[in-house]
Amino acid sequence: SRDKEGHYIMVKGSMQEEELTILNVYAPNTGAPRSIKQVLREIQRDLDSHTIIVGDFNISLSILDRSMRQNTNKDIQDLNSTLHQVDLIDIYRTLHPKSTEYTFFSAPHLTYSKTDHIVGSKALLSKCKRTEIMTNSLSDHSAIKLGLRIKKLTQNHTTTWRLNNLL
C-alpha cells in the first residue's frame, strides 16, 4: 500500500517463512518530523515486531547524526518520543552507538548528516545481523544496508535487503 502523496510505500510478505513488513518513507524537506508522525498514525495498525521502516527521513534523529553536533530540536525530540511510544528504535544507531558515518552531504552548508534511517521494533533487533552505510557516487545520499538473520528449519541464512535509492 502507499499514500496519495507518494511519501511512503509498504510491502508485506515473508522471507523463508518469516513475516516481514518493509515501509519505505520519504519525508519532505520541511516539516519532516510532523510528516513521519503522520505516516506512523496512518500505518499504526500494520506496525508490529516484523516491521522495518527505512528511507530518507530528511532529519537527523540524534546529535551524532550531524557533523556540526547541534542539539536536536523539539520537533525531533517529539518524533523520537513517538517512536519510543510505539516501540520503535533506530536500528543503525543501536548497533553503532558511537558511529559518526553519514548518509548525506549538504554542499551549500558544507555539512554531513545521517538523514536516512532504518527503524524497527526492539524485538526485530535480534534478527539484525549488521548494518552499514554504503557510499554512492550517483546520488547525494548514501544507502544503509541491513543484513537480517532469518532461520529456516535448522539452518541459518543471511538475507540482505537494500533500498535502491535510484528509483
GROMACS .gro file of C-alpha atoms in nm:
model
  167
    1SER     CA    1   0.000   0.000   0.000
    2ARG     CA    2   0.103   0.361  -0.042
    3ASP     CA    3  -0.014   0.709   0.045
    4LYS     CA    4  -0.168   0.952  -0.203
    5GLU     CA    5   0.128   1.191  -0.196
    6GLY     CA    6   0.386   0.918  -0.259
    7HIS     CA    7   0.572   0.972   0.071
    8TYR     CA    8   0.567   0.605   0.163
    9ILE     CA    9   0.518   0.260   0.021
   10MET     CA   10   0.462  -0.055   0.226
   11VAL     CA   11   0.546  -0.408   0.121
   12LYS     CA   12   0.419  -0.704   0.327
   13GLY     CA   13   0.547  -1.053   0.270
   14SER     CA   14   0.757  -1.331   0.408
   15MET     CA   15   1.117  -1.441   0.373
   16GLN     CA   16   1.191  -1.804   0.442
   17GLU     CA   17   0.857  -1.843   0.623
   18GLU     CA   18   0.907  -1.537   0.847
   19GLU     CA   19   0.670  -1.243   0.810
   20LEU     CA   20   0.824  -0.907   0.720
   21THR     CA   21   0.677  -0.563   0.654
   22ILE     CA   22   0.903  -0.305   0.491
   23LEU     CA   23   0.791   0.056   0.487
   24ASN     CA   24   0.996   0.291   0.268
   25VAL     CA   25   0.949   0.654   0.372
   26TYR     CA   26   1.041   0.982   0.208
   27ALA     CA   27   0.977   1.280   0.434
   28PRO     CA   28   0.961   1.627   0.273
   29ASN     CA   29   1.241   1.877   0.346
   30THR     CA   30   1.012   2.097   0.553
   31GLY     CA   31   0.802   1.954   0.833
   32ALA     CA   32   0.977   1.616   0.823
   33PRO     CA   33   0.910   1.518   1.189
   34ARG     CA   34   0.540   1.603   1.155
   35SER     CA   35   0.522   1.410   0.826
   36ILE     CA   36   0.681   1.097   0.977
   37LYS     CA   37   0.447   1.111   1.278
   38GLN     CA   38   0.153   1.132   1.034
   39VAL     CA   39   0.280   0.823   0.846
   40LEU     CA   40   0.311   0.636   1.179
   41ARG     CA   41  -0.051   0.727   1.260
   42GLU     CA   42  -0.171   0.610   0.917
   43ILE     CA   43   0.004   0.273   0.938
   44GLN     CA   44  -0.038   0.216   1.312
   45ARG     CA   45  -0.249  -0.099   1.264
   46ASP     CA   46   0.029  -0.250   1.049
   47LEU     CA   47   0.310  -0.179   1.298
   48ASP     CA   48   0.432  -0.493   1.471
   49SER     CA   49   0.752  -0.674   1.563
   50HIS     CA   50   0.805  -0.765   1.193
   51THR     CA   51   0.807  -0.404   1.066
   52ILE     CA   52   1.115  -0.227   0.932
   53ILE     CA   53   1.088   0.141   0.838
   54VAL     CA   54   1.361   0.264   0.604
   55GLY     CA   55   1.424   0.570   0.396
   56ASP     CA   56   1.503   0.939   0.378
   57PHE     CA   57   1.358   1.097   0.693
   58ASN     CA   58   1.520   1.431   0.596
   59ILE     CA   59   1.617   1.481   0.962
   60SER     CA   60   1.884   1.359   1.199
   61LEU     CA   61   1.745   1.161   1.493
   62SER     CA   62   2.049   1.204   1.719
   63ILE     CA   63   2.323   1.458   1.789
   64LEU     CA   64   2.577   1.208   1.645
   65ASP     CA   65   2.389   1.214   1.314
   66ARG     CA   66   2.526   1.561   1.231
   67SER     CA   67   2.882   1.675   1.167
   68MET     CA   68   2.807   2.010   1.334
   69ARG     CA   69   2.683   1.834   1.653
   70GLN     CA   70   2.399   2.080   1.713
   71ASN     CA   71   2.130   1.964   1.954
   72THR     CA   72   1.810   1.808   1.827
   73ASN     CA   73   1.515   2.047   1.830
   74LYS     CA   74   1.177   1.999   1.998
   75ASP     CA   75   1.014   1.852   1.682
   76ILE     CA   76   1.283   1.583   1.658
   77GLN     CA   77   1.260   1.513   2.033
   78ASP     CA   78   0.882   1.472   1.992
   79LEU     CA   79   0.935   1.233   1.697
   80ASN     CA   80   1.186   1.029   1.900
   81SER     CA   81   0.932   1.015   2.182
   82THR     CA   82   0.662   0.894   1.939
   83LEU     CA   83   0.897   0.627   1.801
   84HIS     CA   84   0.969   0.514   2.156
   85GLN     CA   85   0.596   0.502   2.242
   86VAL     CA   86   0.527   0.265   1.951
   87ASP     CA   87   0.831   0.053   2.049
   88LEU     CA   88   1.047   0.151   1.751
   89ILE     CA   89   1.422   0.206   1.771
   90ASP     CA   90   1.689   0.339   1.537
   91ILE     CA   91   1.848   0.005   1.444
   92TYR     CA   92   2.161   0.158   1.289
   93ARG     CA   93   2.226   0.380   1.594
   94THR     CA   94   2.160   0.089   1.834
   95LEU     CA   95   2.415  -0.131   1.654
   96HIS     CA   96   2.659   0.161   1.607
   97PRO     CA   97   2.612   0.379   1.920
   98LYS     CA   98   2.924   0.593   1.862
   99SER     CA   99   2.943   0.595   1.482
  100THR     CA  100   2.986   0.924   1.300
  101GLU     CA  101   2.920   0.795   0.949
  102TYR     CA  102   2.678   0.998   0.742
  103THR     CA  103   2.438   0.941   0.452
  104PHE     CA  104   2.401   1.295   0.318
  105PHE     CA  105   2.635   1.583   0.229
  106SER     CA  106   2.495   1.935   0.202
  107ALA     CA  107   2.718   2.126  -0.040
  108PRO     CA  108   2.568   2.471   0.042
  109HIS     CA  109   2.627   2.422   0.416
  110LEU     CA  110   2.940   2.202   0.385
  111THR     CA  111   2.795   1.966   0.646
  112TYR     CA  112   2.739   1.593   0.670
  113SER     CA  113   2.439   1.429   0.833
  114LYS     CA  114   2.263   1.095   0.865
  115THR     CA  115   1.911   1.165   0.741
  116ASP     CA  116   1.849   0.815   0.606
  117HIS     CA  117   1.743   0.568   0.872
  118ILE     CA  118   1.646   0.210   0.948
  119VAL     CA  119   1.391   0.194   1.230
  120GLY     CA  120   1.229  -0.120   1.368
  121SER     CA  121   1.092  -0.286   1.677
  122LYS     CA  122   1.321  -0.386   1.964
  123ALA     CA  123   1.207  -0.746   1.903
  124LEU     CA  124   1.344  -0.726   1.548
  125LEU     CA  125   1.688  -0.625   1.672
  126SER     CA  126   1.784  -0.987   1.745
  127LYS     CA  127   1.734  -1.064   1.374
  128CYS     CA  128   1.958  -0.779   1.258
  129LYS     CA  129   2.298  -0.919   1.171
  130ARG     CA  130   2.464  -0.597   1.062
  131THR     CA  131   2.406  -0.251   0.917
  132GLU     CA  132   2.645  -0.044   0.714
  133ILE     CA  133   2.644   0.277   0.517
  134MET     CA  134   2.730   0.223   0.152
  135THR     CA  135   2.898   0.508  -0.035
  136ASN     CA  136   2.724   0.615  -0.353
  137SER     CA  137   2.875   0.831  -0.625
  138LEU     CA  138   2.547   0.861  -0.822
  139SER     CA  139   2.343   1.041  -0.554
  140ASP     CA  140   2.382   1.296  -0.276
  141HIS     CA  141   2.263   1.021  -0.038
  142SER     CA  142   2.437   0.701   0.064
  143ALA     CA  143   2.235   0.385   0.122
  144ILE     CA  144   2.215   0.197   0.450
  145LYS     CA  145   2.242  -0.179   0.415
  146LEU     CA  146   2.070  -0.410   0.663
  147GLY     CA  147   2.160  -0.778   0.692
  148LEU     CA  148   1.896  -0.996   0.855
  149ARG     CA  149   1.931  -1.332   1.028
  150ILE     CA  150   1.646  -1.549   0.901
  151LYS     CA  151   1.611  -1.904   1.029
  152LYS     CA  152   1.486  -2.179   0.806
  153LEU     CA  153   1.447  -2.518   0.966
  154THR     CA  154   1.782  -2.578   1.135
  155GLN     CA  155   1.999  -2.368   0.904
  156ASN     CA  156   2.086  -2.001   0.934
  157HIS     CA  157   2.061  -1.789   0.620
  158THR     CA  158   2.153  -1.426   0.578
  159THR     CA  159   1.932  -1.220   0.351
  160THR     CA  160   2.014  -0.860   0.269
  161TRP     CA  161   1.753  -0.605   0.166
  162ARG     CA  162   1.879  -0.278   0.029
  163LEU     CA  163   1.687   0.032  -0.072
  164ASN     CA  164   1.759   0.121  -0.433
  165ASN     CA  165   1.775   0.498  -0.396
  166LEU     CA  166   1.793   0.543  -0.774
  167LEU     CA  167   1.420   0.464  -0.808
   0.00000   0.00000   0.00000
